[in-house]
Each structure stands twice: as structure tokens, then as C-alpha cells.
Tab-separated table of C-alpha atoms and ligand atoms in Angstrom:
chain	number	residue	atom	x	y	z
X	1	MET	CA	1.001	-8.852	-32.147
X	2	PRO	CA	1.255	-9.776	-28.456
X	3	GLU	CA	-2.166	-10.071	-26.887
X	4	LYS	CA	-1.260	-9.957	-23.227
X	5	THR	CA	-1.700	-7.274	-20.602
X	6	GLY	CA	1.236	-7.044	-18.201
X	7	LEU	CA	0.704	-6.341	-14.511
X	8	VAL	CA	3.150	-5.515	-11.753
X	9	PHE	CA	2.039	-5.463	-8.123
X	10	PHE	CA	4.081	-3.760	-5.495
X	11	PRO	CA	2.190	-2.875	-2.318
X	12	ALA	CA	5.372	-1.730	-0.432
X	13	PHE	CA	4.589	-3.410	2.867
X	14	ASP	CA	7.353	-1.660	4.742
X	15	TRP	CA	6.736	1.893	3.615
X	16	ALA	CA	4.072	4.282	4.867
X	17	ILE	CA	4.112	7.941	5.856
X	18	SER	CA	2.502	6.842	9.161
X	19	PRO	CA	0.475	3.744	10.192
X	20	THR	CA	-2.859	5.551	9.885
X	21	HIS	CA	-2.007	7.562	6.794
X	22	PRO	CA	-4.424	7.092	3.847
X	23	GLU	CA	-1.496	6.268	1.526
X	24	ARG	CA	-0.630	2.883	3.072
X	25	GLU	CA	0.069	-0.695	2.041
X	26	GLU	CA	-3.522	-1.997	2.304
X	27	ARG	CA	-4.295	0.130	-0.741
X	28	LEU	CA	-3.168	-2.709	-2.981
X	29	LEU	CA	-3.940	-5.779	-0.892
X	30	TYR	CA	-7.692	-5.683	-1.506
X	31	THR	CA	-7.124	-5.136	-5.215
X	32	LYS	CA	-4.851	-8.129	-5.419
X	33	ASP	CA	-7.362	-10.276	-3.498
X	34	GLN	CA	-10.159	-9.183	-5.819
X	35	LEU	CA	-8.187	-9.973	-8.971
X	36	PHE	CA	-7.206	-13.405	-7.626
X	37	GLU	CA	-10.731	-14.182	-6.384
X	38	GLU	CA	-12.236	-13.365	-9.745
X	39	GLY	CA	-9.675	-15.622	-11.421
X	40	ILE	CA	-8.344	-12.741	-13.498
X	41	MET	CA	-4.728	-13.617	-12.741
X	42	ASP	CA	-5.273	-17.060	-14.324
X	43	LEU	CA	-6.578	-15.713	-17.616
X	44	PRO	CA	-4.344	-16.248	-20.650
X	45	GLU	CA	-4.678	-12.521	-21.446
X	46	ILE	CA	-2.924	-11.527	-18.206
X	47	CYS	CA	0.748	-11.826	-17.443
X	48	GLU	CA	2.254	-10.875	-14.094
X	49	TYR	CA	5.772	-9.464	-13.877
X	50	LYS	CA	8.027	-9.043	-10.871
X	51	ALA	CA	9.223	-5.534	-10.122
X	52	ARG	CA	12.926	-4.700	-10.030
X	53	LEU	CA	14.928	-1.838	-8.570
X	54	ALA	CA	15.282	1.371	-10.513
X	55	THR	CA	18.837	2.755	-10.436
X	56	PHE	CA	19.919	6.139	-9.132
X	57	LYS	CA	20.734	7.012	-12.725
X	58	ASP	CA	17.100	6.354	-13.733
X	59	ILE	CA	16.096	8.866	-11.060
X	60	ALA	CA	18.779	11.430	-11.955
X	61	ARG	CA	17.436	11.462	-15.533
X	62	VAL	CA	14.387	13.225	-14.059
X	63	HIS	CA	15.113	14.687	-10.628
X	64	PHE	CA	17.510	16.895	-8.719
X	65	CYS	CA	17.306	15.356	-5.252
X	66	VAL	CA	18.448	17.441	-2.273
X	67	PRO	CA	20.761	16.743	-0.484
X	68	GLU	CA	21.125	13.554	-2.547
X	69	ILE	CA	19.044	10.728	-4.001
X	70	ARG	CA	19.510	8.319	-1.106
X	71	ALA	CA	17.976	10.859	1.279
X	72	GLN	CA	14.769	11.008	-0.775
X	73	VAL	CA	14.148	7.376	-1.677
X	74	THR	CA	13.764	4.086	0.155
X	75	GLU	CA	13.979	0.676	-1.436
X	76	ALA	CA	10.166	0.826	-1.812
X	77	HIS	CA	10.457	3.905	-4.027
X	78	LEU	CA	13.100	2.228	-6.166
X	79	ILE	CA	10.923	-0.868	-6.605
X	80	ALA	CA	7.778	1.123	-7.416
X	81	ALA	CA	9.680	3.057	-10.087
X	82	GLY	CA	11.468	-0.129	-11.201
X	83	GLY	CA	8.100	-1.881	-11.615
X	84	THR	CA	7.148	0.625	-14.294
X	85	LEU	CA	10.480	0.004	-16.078
X	86	VAL	CA	9.827	-3.746	-16.192
X	87	LEU	CA	6.541	-3.094	-18.011
X	88	ALA	CA	8.183	-0.539	-20.293
X	89	ASP	CA	10.725	-3.174	-21.358
X	90	ALA	CA	8.047	-5.847	-21.808
X	91	LEU	CA	6.038	-3.465	-23.989
X	92	MET	CA	8.998	-2.493	-26.140
X	93	ASN	CA	10.066	-6.130	-26.487
X	94	LYS	CA	6.521	-6.889	-27.682
X	95	GLU	CA	5.849	-9.390	-24.896
X	96	ILE	CA	2.717	-7.427	-23.937
X	97	LYS	CA	0.284	-5.155	-25.763
X	98	ASN	CA	-0.133	-2.899	-22.715
X	99	GLY	CA	0.658	-2.844	-19.008
X	100	PHE	CA	-0.572	-1.574	-15.654
X	101	ALA	CA	1.886	-0.960	-12.810
X	102	LEU	CA	-0.066	-1.318	-9.560
X	103	VAL	CA	2.649	0.145	-7.402
X	104	ARG	CA	3.060	2.534	-4.522
X	105	PRO	CA	4.305	4.933	-3.195
X	106	PRO	CA	2.746	7.169	-5.880
X	107	GLY	CA	4.648	9.816	-7.845
X	108	HIS	CA	2.694	12.439	-9.780
X	109	HIS	CA	3.187	15.269	-7.244
X	110	ALA	CA	6.997	14.891	-7.346
X	111	MET	CA	8.508	17.773	-9.309
X	112	ARG	CA	11.892	18.055	-10.963
X	113	VAL	CA	13.603	19.426	-7.837
X	114	VAL	CA	12.962	17.245	-4.779
X	115	HIS	CA	13.519	18.713	-1.312
X	116	GLY	CA	11.084	16.289	0.308
X	117	ASN	CA	7.725	14.546	0.061
X	118	ARG	CA	4.812	16.402	-1.589
X	119	GLY	CA	1.328	14.906	-1.726
X	120	PHE	CA	2.701	11.475	-0.661
X	121	CYS	CA	5.249	11.514	-3.527
X	122	ASN	CA	9.065	11.691	-3.537
X	123	ILE	CA	9.918	10.597	-7.069
X	124	ASN	CA	7.796	10.646	-10.209
X	125	ASN	CA	7.289	7.068	-11.427
X	126	GLU	CA	5.776	8.041	-14.793
X	127	ALA	CA	8.527	10.523	-15.659
X	128	ILE	CA	11.222	8.002	-14.667
X	129	MET	CA	9.574	5.452	-16.968
X	130	ILE	CA	9.208	7.955	-19.826
X	131	GLU	CA	12.831	9.146	-19.689
X	132	TYR	CA	13.967	5.509	-19.569
X	133	LEU	CA	11.865	4.715	-22.667
X	134	ARG	CA	13.264	7.726	-24.464
X	135	LYS	CA	16.854	6.895	-23.615
X	136	LYS	CA	16.732	3.158	-24.192
X	137	TYR	CA	14.326	2.922	-27.128
X	138	GLY	CA	14.549	6.361	-28.730
X	139	ILE	CA	10.863	7.148	-28.226
X	140	ARG	CA	10.235	10.850	-28.781
X	141	LYS	CA	6.600	11.844	-28.522
X	142	ILE	CA	4.619	10.745	-25.510
X	143	ALA	CA	1.254	11.761	-24.113
X	144	ILE	CA	0.429	11.503	-20.420
X	145	VAL	CA	-3.205	11.556	-19.385
X	146	ASP	CA	-3.586	12.055	-15.647
X	147	THR	CA	-6.955	10.719	-14.479
X	148	ASP	CA	-6.243	11.132	-10.772
X	149	VAL	CA	-8.623	13.511	-8.962
X	150	HIS	CA	-5.674	15.687	-7.939
X	151	HIS	CA	-3.778	17.859	-10.379
X	152	GLY	CA	-0.590	16.063	-11.479
X	153	ASP	CA	1.500	19.111	-10.664
X	154	GLY	CA	4.789	17.189	-10.432
X	155	THR	CA	4.461	15.678	-13.893
X	156	GLN	CA	3.367	19.057	-15.259
X	157	ASP	CA	6.467	20.704	-13.762
X	158	ILE	CA	8.823	18.099	-15.242
X	159	TYR	CA	7.406	18.430	-18.774
X	160	TYR	CA	6.332	22.077	-18.772
X	161	HIS	CA	9.008	23.074	-21.286
X	162	ASP	CA	9.055	19.895	-23.360
X	163	PRO	CA	7.106	20.210	-26.621
X	164	ASP	CA	7.316	16.447	-27.227
X	165	VAL	CA	5.429	15.415	-24.112
X	166	LEU	CA	1.755	16.275	-24.068
X	167	PHE	CA	0.444	16.416	-20.501
X	168	ILE	CA	-3.312	16.374	-19.989
X	169	SER	CA	-4.755	16.342	-16.485
X	170	PHE	CA	-8.368	16.424	-15.459
X	171	HIS	CA	-9.040	16.794	-11.790
X	172	GLN	CA	-11.275	18.330	-9.189
X	173	ASP	CA	-10.950	22.131	-9.412
X	174	GLY	CA	-7.841	23.341	-7.560
X	175	ARG	CA	-9.888	25.947	-5.696
X	176	THR	CA	-11.504	23.058	-3.830
X	177	LEU	CA	-8.718	20.457	-3.557
X	178	TYR	CA	-4.998	19.820	-3.046
X	179	PRO	CA	-2.590	20.849	-4.579
X	180	GLY	CA	-4.537	23.985	-5.558
X	181	SER	CA	-3.184	24.205	-9.095
X	182	GLY	CA	-4.067	22.873	-12.553
X	183	PHE	CA	-6.009	25.830	-13.970
X	184	THR	CA	-6.774	26.431	-17.634
X	185	HIS	CA	-4.102	29.138	-18.005
X	186	GLU	CA	-1.313	26.648	-17.173
X	187	LEU	CA	-0.521	25.713	-20.768
X	188	GLY	CA	3.216	25.022	-20.939
X	189	GLY	CA	6.308	27.204	-21.277
X	190	PRO	CA	6.959	29.414	-24.334
X	191	ARG	CA	8.624	26.568	-26.255
X	192	ALA	CA	6.002	24.009	-25.334
X	193	PHE	CA	2.891	26.154	-25.350
X	194	GLY	CA	-0.293	24.071	-25.505
X	195	ALA	CA	1.508	20.837	-24.594
X	196	THR	CA	0.085	21.145	-21.080
X	197	ILE	CA	-3.697	21.013	-20.798
X	198	ASN	CA	-5.565	21.283	-17.525
X	199	ILE	CA	-9.239	20.517	-17.120
X	200	PRO	CA	-10.422	21.599	-13.664
X	201	LEU	CA	-13.808	19.997	-13.018
X	202	PRO	CA	-16.415	21.038	-10.472
X	203	PRO	CA	-16.795	18.882	-7.348
X	204	GLY	CA	-19.550	16.312	-7.863
X	205	THR	CA	-18.738	15.635	-11.533
X	206	THR	CA	-20.036	12.187	-12.539
X	207	ASP	CA	-19.126	9.654	-15.241
X	208	GLU	CA	-21.169	11.728	-17.705
X	209	GLY	CA	-19.049	14.845	-17.222
X	210	ILE	CA	-15.723	13.034	-17.350
X	211	HIS	CA	-16.718	11.070	-20.440
X	212	TYR	CA	-17.795	14.265	-22.172
X	213	VAL	CA	-14.320	15.704	-21.542
X	214	LEU	CA	-12.715	12.512	-22.797
X	215	GLU	CA	-14.715	12.261	-26.028
X	216	GLU	CA	-14.835	15.944	-26.918
X	217	LEU	CA	-11.391	17.106	-25.835
X	218	VAL	CA	-8.889	14.476	-24.714
X	219	LEU	CA	-9.321	11.986	-27.559
X	220	PRO	CA	-9.402	14.585	-30.386
X	221	VAL	CA	-6.294	16.310	-28.959
X	222	LEU	CA	-4.459	12.981	-28.730
X	223	ASP	CA	-5.466	12.281	-32.296
X	224	ASP	CA	-3.893	15.574	-33.404
X	225	PHE	CA	-0.746	15.133	-31.334
X	226	GLN	CA	-0.072	11.585	-32.580
X	227	PRO	CA	2.055	10.338	-29.681
X	228	GLU	CA	4.097	7.169	-30.042
X	229	LEU	CA	2.873	6.077	-26.610
X	230	ILE	CA	0.059	7.000	-24.240
X	231	VAL	CA	0.758	6.831	-20.518
X	232	ASN	CA	-2.088	6.975	-18.007
X	233	SER	CA	-1.467	8.295	-14.501
X	234	ALA	CA	-4.252	6.140	-13.149
X	235	GLY	CA	-5.479	7.661	-9.913
X	236	GLN	CA	-8.709	6.133	-8.680
X	237	ASP	CA	-9.661	8.945	-6.310
X	238	ASN	CA	-12.361	10.416	-8.590
X	239	HIS	CA	-14.434	7.557	-7.187
X	240	TYR	CA	-17.611	8.530	-5.319
X	241	THR	CA	-16.457	6.818	-2.115
X	242	ASP	CA	-12.995	8.371	-1.985
X	243	PRO	CA	-12.365	9.958	1.424
X	244	LEU	CA	-9.975	12.646	0.158
X	245	ALA	CA	-12.017	14.144	-2.703
X	246	ASN	CA	-15.583	14.958	-3.805
X	247	MET	CA	-16.166	13.494	-7.263
X	248	ARG	CA	-18.843	10.989	-8.414
X	249	PHE	CA	-16.956	8.678	-10.752
X	250	THR	CA	-17.703	4.912	-10.734
X	251	ALA	CA	-15.748	1.725	-11.444
X	252	GLN	CA	-17.687	1.358	-14.717
X	253	GLY	CA	-16.822	4.936	-15.625
X	254	TYR	CA	-13.123	4.250	-15.021
X	255	ALA	CA	-13.173	1.000	-17.002
X	256	ARG	CA	-14.916	2.633	-19.964
X	257	LEU	CA	-12.502	5.565	-19.794
X	258	ASN	CA	-9.622	3.152	-20.027
X	259	ALA	CA	-11.218	1.213	-22.892
X	260	ARG	CA	-11.579	4.462	-24.866
X	261	LEU	CA	-8.204	5.969	-23.936
X	262	LYS	CA	-6.301	2.734	-24.659
X	263	PRO	CA	-3.141	3.654	-22.739
X	264	ASP	CA	-0.038	1.655	-23.581
X	265	LEU	CA	1.148	1.920	-19.995
X	266	ALA	CA	-0.855	2.814	-16.907
X	267	VAL	CA	0.714	3.616	-13.563
X	268	LEU	CA	-1.320	3.655	-10.364
X	269	GLU	CA	-1.480	6.995	-8.577
X	270	GLY	CA	-3.979	7.902	-5.837
X	271	GLY	CA	-7.182	6.273	-4.635
X	272	TYR	CA	-7.806	6.008	-0.927
X	273	ALA	CA	-11.128	4.185	-0.615
X	274	ILE	CA	-9.249	0.987	0.033
X	275	GLU	CA	-12.183	-1.444	0.229
X	276	SER	CA	-15.077	0.333	-1.473
X	277	ALA	CA	-13.360	1.591	-4.618
X	278	LEU	CA	-9.845	0.434	-5.414
X	279	PRO	CA	-10.563	-3.291	-5.891
X	280	TYR	CA	-13.487	-2.560	-8.254
X	281	VAL	CA	-11.854	0.248	-10.173
X	282	ASN	CA	-8.590	-1.618	-10.629
X	283	THR	CA	-10.383	-4.798	-11.682
X	284	GLY	CA	-12.417	-2.825	-14.226
X	285	ILE	CA	-9.271	-1.208	-15.622
X	286	VAL	CA	-7.381	-4.502	-15.855
X	287	LEU	CA	-10.301	-6.109	-17.730
X	288	ALA	CA	-10.618	-3.114	-20.049
X	289	MET	CA	-6.886	-3.147	-20.814
X	290	ALA	CA	-7.040	-6.866	-21.551
X	291	GLY	CA	-9.975	-6.296	-23.907
X	292	LEU	CA	-12.263	-8.403	-21.702
X	293	ASP	CA	-15.845	-7.816	-20.635
X	294	TYR	CA	-15.966	-5.422	-17.674
X	295	SER	CA	-19.718	-4.761	-17.712
X	296	TYR	CA	-20.309	-6.821	-14.564
X	297	VAL	CA	-17.856	-4.866	-12.401
X	298	ARG	CA	-19.996	-2.867	-9.968
X	299	GLU	CA	-19.647	-1.527	-6.499
X	300	PRO	CA	-22.035	-3.306	-4.086
X	301	ASP	CA	-23.808	-0.035	-3.221
X	302	TYR	CA	-24.041	1.336	-6.783
X	303	ARG	CA	-27.487	2.777	-7.679
X	304	LYS	CA	-27.838	4.402	-11.071
X	305	GLU	CA	-30.187	7.171	-9.874
X	306	ASN	CA	-27.486	8.520	-7.552
X	307	PHE	CA	-25.283	9.470	-10.491
X	308	ILE	CA	-27.271	11.955	-12.505
X	309	GLN	CA	-25.281	15.035	-13.447
X	310	PRO	CA	-27.072	18.350	-12.662
X	311	PRO	CA	-27.603	20.178	-16.008
X	312	GLU	CA	-25.843	23.375	-14.876
X	313	LYS	CA	-22.661	21.382	-14.249
X	314	MET	CA	-22.784	20.018	-17.790
X	315	VAL	CA	-23.175	23.550	-19.166
X	316	TYR	CA	-20.055	24.591	-17.262
X	317	ILE	CA	-18.084	21.540	-18.465
X	318	LYS	CA	-19.136	22.096	-22.096
X	319	GLU	CA	-17.942	25.716	-21.993
X	320	LEU	CA	-14.648	24.633	-20.469
X	321	VAL	CA	-14.117	22.090	-23.234
X	322	GLU	CA	-14.937	24.676	-25.945
X	323	TYR	CA	-12.468	27.139	-24.431
X	324	LEU	CA	-9.627	24.583	-24.295
X	325	LYS	CA	-10.349	23.334	-27.821
X	326	GLU	CA	-9.912	26.901	-29.116
X	327	ILE	CA	-6.545	27.181	-27.351
X	328	TRP	CA	-5.386	23.837	-28.695
X	329	LYS	CA	-6.351	24.864	-32.238
X	330	ASN	CA	-4.426	28.153	-31.973
X	331	ARG	CA	-1.548	26.949	-29.800
X	332	THR	CA	1.197	27.733	-32.329
X	333	SER	CA	0.293	31.382	-32.812
X	334	LEU	CA	-0.498	31.880	-29.116
X	335	GLY	CA	2.899	30.378	-28.216
X	336	GLN	CA	4.692	32.711	-30.630
X	337	GLN	CA	3.018	35.731	-29.060
X	338	LYS	CA	4.296	34.574	-25.688
X	339	GLN	CA	7.914	34.397	-26.837
X	340	PHE	CA	7.889	37.968	-28.103
X	341	HIS	CA	10.162	40.339	-26.117
X	342	GLU	CA	11.571	37.551	-23.968
X	343	GLY	CA	15.236	38.048	-24.899
X	344	ASP	CA	17.634	35.129	-24.513
X	345	PHE	CA	15.976	33.658	-21.458
X	346	TYR	CA	12.448	33.179	-20.301
X	347	GLU	CA	12.274	33.392	-16.512
X	348	GLN	CA	9.829	32.402	-13.869
X	349	LYS	CA	9.875	32.635	-10.090
X	350	ARG	CA	7.596	30.715	-7.800
X	351	SER	CA	7.239	29.139	-4.387
X	352	ILE	CA	6.417	25.500	-3.843
X	353	TYR	CA	5.076	23.938	-0.667
X	354	TYR	CA	5.781	20.386	0.497
X	355	ASP	CA	2.683	19.535	2.507
X	356	THR	CA	3.932	16.229	3.938
X	357	ASP	CA	7.379	17.480	4.975
X	358	HIS	CA	6.476	21.134	5.666
X	359	ILE	CA	9.199	22.504	3.440
X	360	ARG	CA	8.973	25.758	1.527
X	361	GLU	CA	10.906	26.087	-1.693
X	362	GLN	CA	11.692	29.191	-3.675
X	363	GLN	CA	12.567	28.584	-7.265
X	364	TRP	CA	13.940	30.718	-10.033
X	365	GLU	CA	13.861	29.029	-13.403
X	366	GLN	CA	15.517	30.232	-16.606
X	367	ILE	CA	14.787	28.707	-20.005
X	368	ARG	CA	17.153	29.433	-22.868
X	369	LEU	CA	15.073	30.639	-25.806
X	370	CYS	CA	16.946	29.106	-28.711
X	371	LYS	CA	15.877	29.425	-32.325
X	372	THR	CA	16.655	25.836	-33.232
X	373	CYS	CA	15.802	23.735	-30.149
X	374	PRO	CA	13.567	23.814	-27.045
X	375	GLY	CA	16.500	25.240	-25.014
X	376	TYR	CA	18.112	24.170	-21.758
X	377	GLN	CA	17.011	25.120	-18.253
X	378	MET	CA	18.760	26.517	-15.212
X	379	ILE	CA	17.128	26.303	-11.821
X	380	THR	CA	18.131	28.013	-8.611
X	381	SER	CA	16.190	26.556	-5.731
X	382	ARG	CA	16.235	27.263	-2.020
X	383	GLY	CA	14.548	24.848	0.356
X	384	MET	CA	13.536	26.113	3.792
X	385	TYR	CA	13.122	23.220	6.195
X	386	PRO	CA	11.006	23.080	9.365
X	387	TYR	CA	13.884	23.441	11.858
X	388	GLY	CA	15.442	26.471	10.228
X	389	THR	CA	17.874	24.694	7.926
X	390	THR	CA	18.072	25.910	4.350
X	391	ARG	CA	19.661	24.316	1.314
X	392	THR	CA	20.325	26.113	-1.948
X	393	ILE	CA	21.035	24.413	-5.236
X	394	PHE	CA	21.815	25.364	-8.797
X	395	ALA	CA	20.867	22.860	-11.484
X	396	VAL	CA	21.360	22.762	-15.238
X	397	ALA	CA	19.079	20.524	-17.294
X	398	ILE	CA	19.969	19.771	-20.909
X	399	PRO	CA	17.068	18.086	-22.700
X	400	TRP	CA	17.778	15.379	-25.253
X	401	GLN	CA	16.486	17.704	-28.027
X	402	ALA	CA	19.084	20.436	-27.227
X	403	CYS	CA	21.138	21.724	-30.174
X	404	LEU	CA	24.954	21.523	-29.960
X	405	ASN	CA	25.230	25.241	-29.182
X	406	CYS	CA	22.830	24.992	-26.274
X	407	GLN	CA	24.555	21.859	-24.988
X	408	GLU	CA	27.911	23.606	-24.923
X	409	GLU	CA	26.528	26.761	-23.348
X	410	ALA	CA	24.706	24.781	-20.639
X	411	ARG	CA	27.750	22.662	-19.729
X	412	GLY	CA	29.704	25.926	-19.506
X	413	TYR	CA	27.251	27.335	-16.952
X	414	TYR	CA	27.629	24.206	-14.825
X	415	GLN	CA	31.456	24.401	-14.946
X	416	GLU	CA	31.323	28.077	-14.065
X	417	ARG	CA	29.190	27.427	-10.991
X	418	ILE	CA	31.267	24.553	-9.638
X	419	LYS	CA	34.287	26.867	-9.821
X	420	ASN	CA	32.366	29.684	-8.097
X	421	PRO	CA	29.749	28.008	-5.897
X	422	GLN	CA	29.295	30.851	-3.383
X	423	GLY	CA	25.943	30.672	-1.661
X	424	LEU	CA	25.233	27.164	-2.933
X	425	ASP	CA	25.179	23.772	-1.228
X	426	PHE	CA	24.907	21.605	-4.347
X	427	VAL	CA	25.316	22.031	-8.091
X	428	TYR	CA	23.790	19.572	-10.585
X	429	LEU	CA	24.136	18.797	-14.264
X	430	GLN	CA	21.507	16.697	-16.013
X	431	ASP	CA	23.095	16.016	-19.367
X	432	LYS	CA	20.563	13.940	-21.278
X	433	PRO	CA	22.282	14.049	-24.694
X	434	HIS	CA	25.295	12.293	-23.061
X	435	ASP	CA	23.119	10.447	-20.501
X	436	ILE	CA	25.515	11.635	-17.760
X	437	TYR	CA	24.400	13.091	-14.435
X	438	TYR	CA	26.638	14.986	-12.026
X	439	GLN	CA	26.200	16.339	-8.542
X	440	PHE	CA	28.768	18.637	-6.991
X	441	PHE	CA	28.912	18.794	-3.168
X	442	VAL	CA	30.148	22.297	-2.374
X	443	GLU	CA	31.187	21.728	1.247
X	444	LYS	CA	33.217	18.608	0.385
X	445	ASP	CA	34.431	20.172	-2.879
X	446	CYS	CA	33.626	16.902	-4.574
X	447	GLU	CA	31.840	15.977	-7.783
X	448	ILE	CA	30.144	12.628	-8.253
X	449	GLN	CA	28.701	11.018	-11.339
X	450	ILE	CA	25.358	9.383	-10.521
X	451	GLU	CA	25.149	5.732	-11.593
C	1	ZN	ZN1	-5.273	14.444	-12.583
C	2	ZN	ZN1	-4.843	11.781	-6.116
C	3	ZN	ZN1	19.473	25.339	-28.919
């Protein structure tokens, strides 16, 4: 068994939304300094890897980028995503026992369709890594635990209809924080019911509350689900000093969470207290992943008495956990009830807002309800941009689990639309069983295969 923990650092010096934006390159500089100062990088248990570029094909396995991939990503995005792939390979080749990609820009707010930047994210690093692992190494069942203070709405969207990816997110209640979603009724589509679990926590929740959720809900559910790999979307913004949120989590709390969760791969998400939190939290997590003593990691201003959870908050959290445990236990029968009367397709309509780029998207999603497989998906999406431009796309997504009937049907719908693309700007086919990705440019009447 390999005993090393792999790390990738990529601070993306040349990419920021704006020079004063909280999601900027200094986020990782202090962490790197701290790890070097403490001598952690010299330990035999730690192994540093260099990031590489992800390919457009790696991105097309997850996203439909409008108007095309190169408009949505910079080299920094490709390296951040590529950094996770390096660790995925090292893990599968048994060079490391686990890995932590300390990369930015972050990704967990990037949904399947990408018209622009949402919540500082353009492409979803975790999903790109997971689809790469599935394609290259045949991994099927994966669990993602999102410990960022914000709801991982992008990751949830990408896996909402996939019964083989369990997505668990705990976060500050969406009524009090961006992106305003992640409620207990968001449980997955009809063919993946229960494979999405959201745990909205009250502002001010401390280590005690989060550890209760971990021990009583997250770990038992993971134990039932039996994933081949656990991925942690490791956002550090539950920290008590974070400027963008209102939680009371500490570096010790994060380290202990990691030690109990034992993720195979962790990917950095948010965390905007650049000096007061990130270096301590990340150091604690790295030590925990390496199986080393993290008990000495403490913020300079930490005082135990400031972190006592009010009893009424614990009562609320305990009830929430009981409620979600009941749903998890009965997920199969509840999911069957949901499919009743749906016909051939399950449909949902919604609007999505891109806070950073001020884009509004209207989406109509259809899921084929097949008796033998999780079905394919068709998405019609219209992006309304700030200066009055609109772009409309039609996308077909064939999951790797799709039966041959569904595969054929789905490819037929794509062919039909590229012959009759009225009202559309782009048509996409994400054909995972063949690992082939097409984009059709209506105006140029030209189809490209994404490599
Ligand atoms: Zn989260
Ligand atoms: Zn966050
Ligand atoms: Zn099918």
C-alpha cells in the first residue's frame, strides 16, 4: 500500500475576476508558505505533483459550454482542472494513498450548461476529475461530500440524475447565503432519488453541529452507499473568520472532519479568509490526510469558550438529521412514487442566474424514463446576456450507463436537431458510451468533434 499523500498547488497567478475580488491568487500563497515553514513539504509522507493541462475533451465530458469551450476557460482553468487529473492518475496508479488538489479557480458552482461564470466558477473541477476516472479506470460508484459553506449547486446539477454518484452537501442555509439553494427537498431526479442529500445548517453552526451531522448522517449514509471513491469538495469558508459567510467552524474541526471522512481525493473550493483561516485549515487537512498529528494546528486567536453551540441550534440540527435519515432509509419506495404517471419523459423547467456575469438562463430539461437504465437527457437552454444578446442551445447527454435503446434514441434526437436547427445557435451531443463529444455551430452549418 502506498503511504503518501499527493498535493498539487496551483495558485493561478494570472487569473482573477478583478484585483480586489475575494477569489484571488493570494488565497493559496499563504497556505503554501505555511506548509513550507512547518516543514510539511519535506515529510516523507507528502509528495508534491506538478499540475498539467486538462483537455477540451475532459471538459466536454461534463459541460456544454456556450458559445464554445475556449470562451469559458483560460489556461488557469485548464491547469486547475488538470491538477485534479494528475492526482487521480497518481491515486489509481497506487503512487499515493490520497491526494489534495490545492487549486483555483474553484468549480463547484459550475453546472452542466455553462453560459458564464457563476459563484466564481466556470468549469467544475470535481466533475471533470470524476468523469475522467470513470472513463479511464472504469470506476462506477463515487460519493462527493461538499464541505464548502455554500451549496455545491453546480455539482448537484451535474449529478442530479445519476444514481451512481452520491452527492452530499452541508452548507449555511440557502435562505441566508448564496446561491440560495440546497434545501432538504432537493433529493435527486426520479431515477436517482436520494442520491442527492442537502443539509442546510443555521448560521453560527460550530464544530459540534457539523461533527454531529458527519457522525450521525454523512458517515452512515456513505457506509450504506459503498462508493469506490470518496471525493471531498473542500471549501474552507465555514471558518469563523470567513468574510463571505457566517459559520463558526475551526481549523481543528476541519482537520478532524477530514480524518473521519477519509476522502480519497480532496479538491479545494472556497475559503476567503486568506491569512486567518486558509493556511491553518489547509495545513490541518494535509496533516489529517497524511495520517499525521494535527492537534497543534490552531488559529492564533482561537479561544475555546467562543465556540459553544447554543442548545436550540443543536435541537434543530438533530431534527434535520433525523428527517434526512428517514428519507435515505425509504429512498427506493419514495423514488418509485415519484416516477408514477411521468410517461416517457420526466421534465423540469427552471431559471438559473449567473451572479458574476449577470446572465439569466432558462432551462428545460427532459429525462428519458427508461425501464432498464437511468435514461438520457435533453436540455434546451436559453442564455440572456447583459447587453441584450441571447443564445439558445439544444444538448443531448448520454450517460455511460445508458442502454443500447436509449443510446440510439438519443443520437437520433441529436441528428434530427442538426438537420432542423431552427431557433438554435448550437447543438451538442455528449456521447459518453462512445466517449465522443460533438458541437454543431448552426450559423456556420458546421459540426466539430471536441478533442
Ligand atoms: Zn457545501
Ligand atoms: Zn464557498
Ligand atoms: Zn435505457
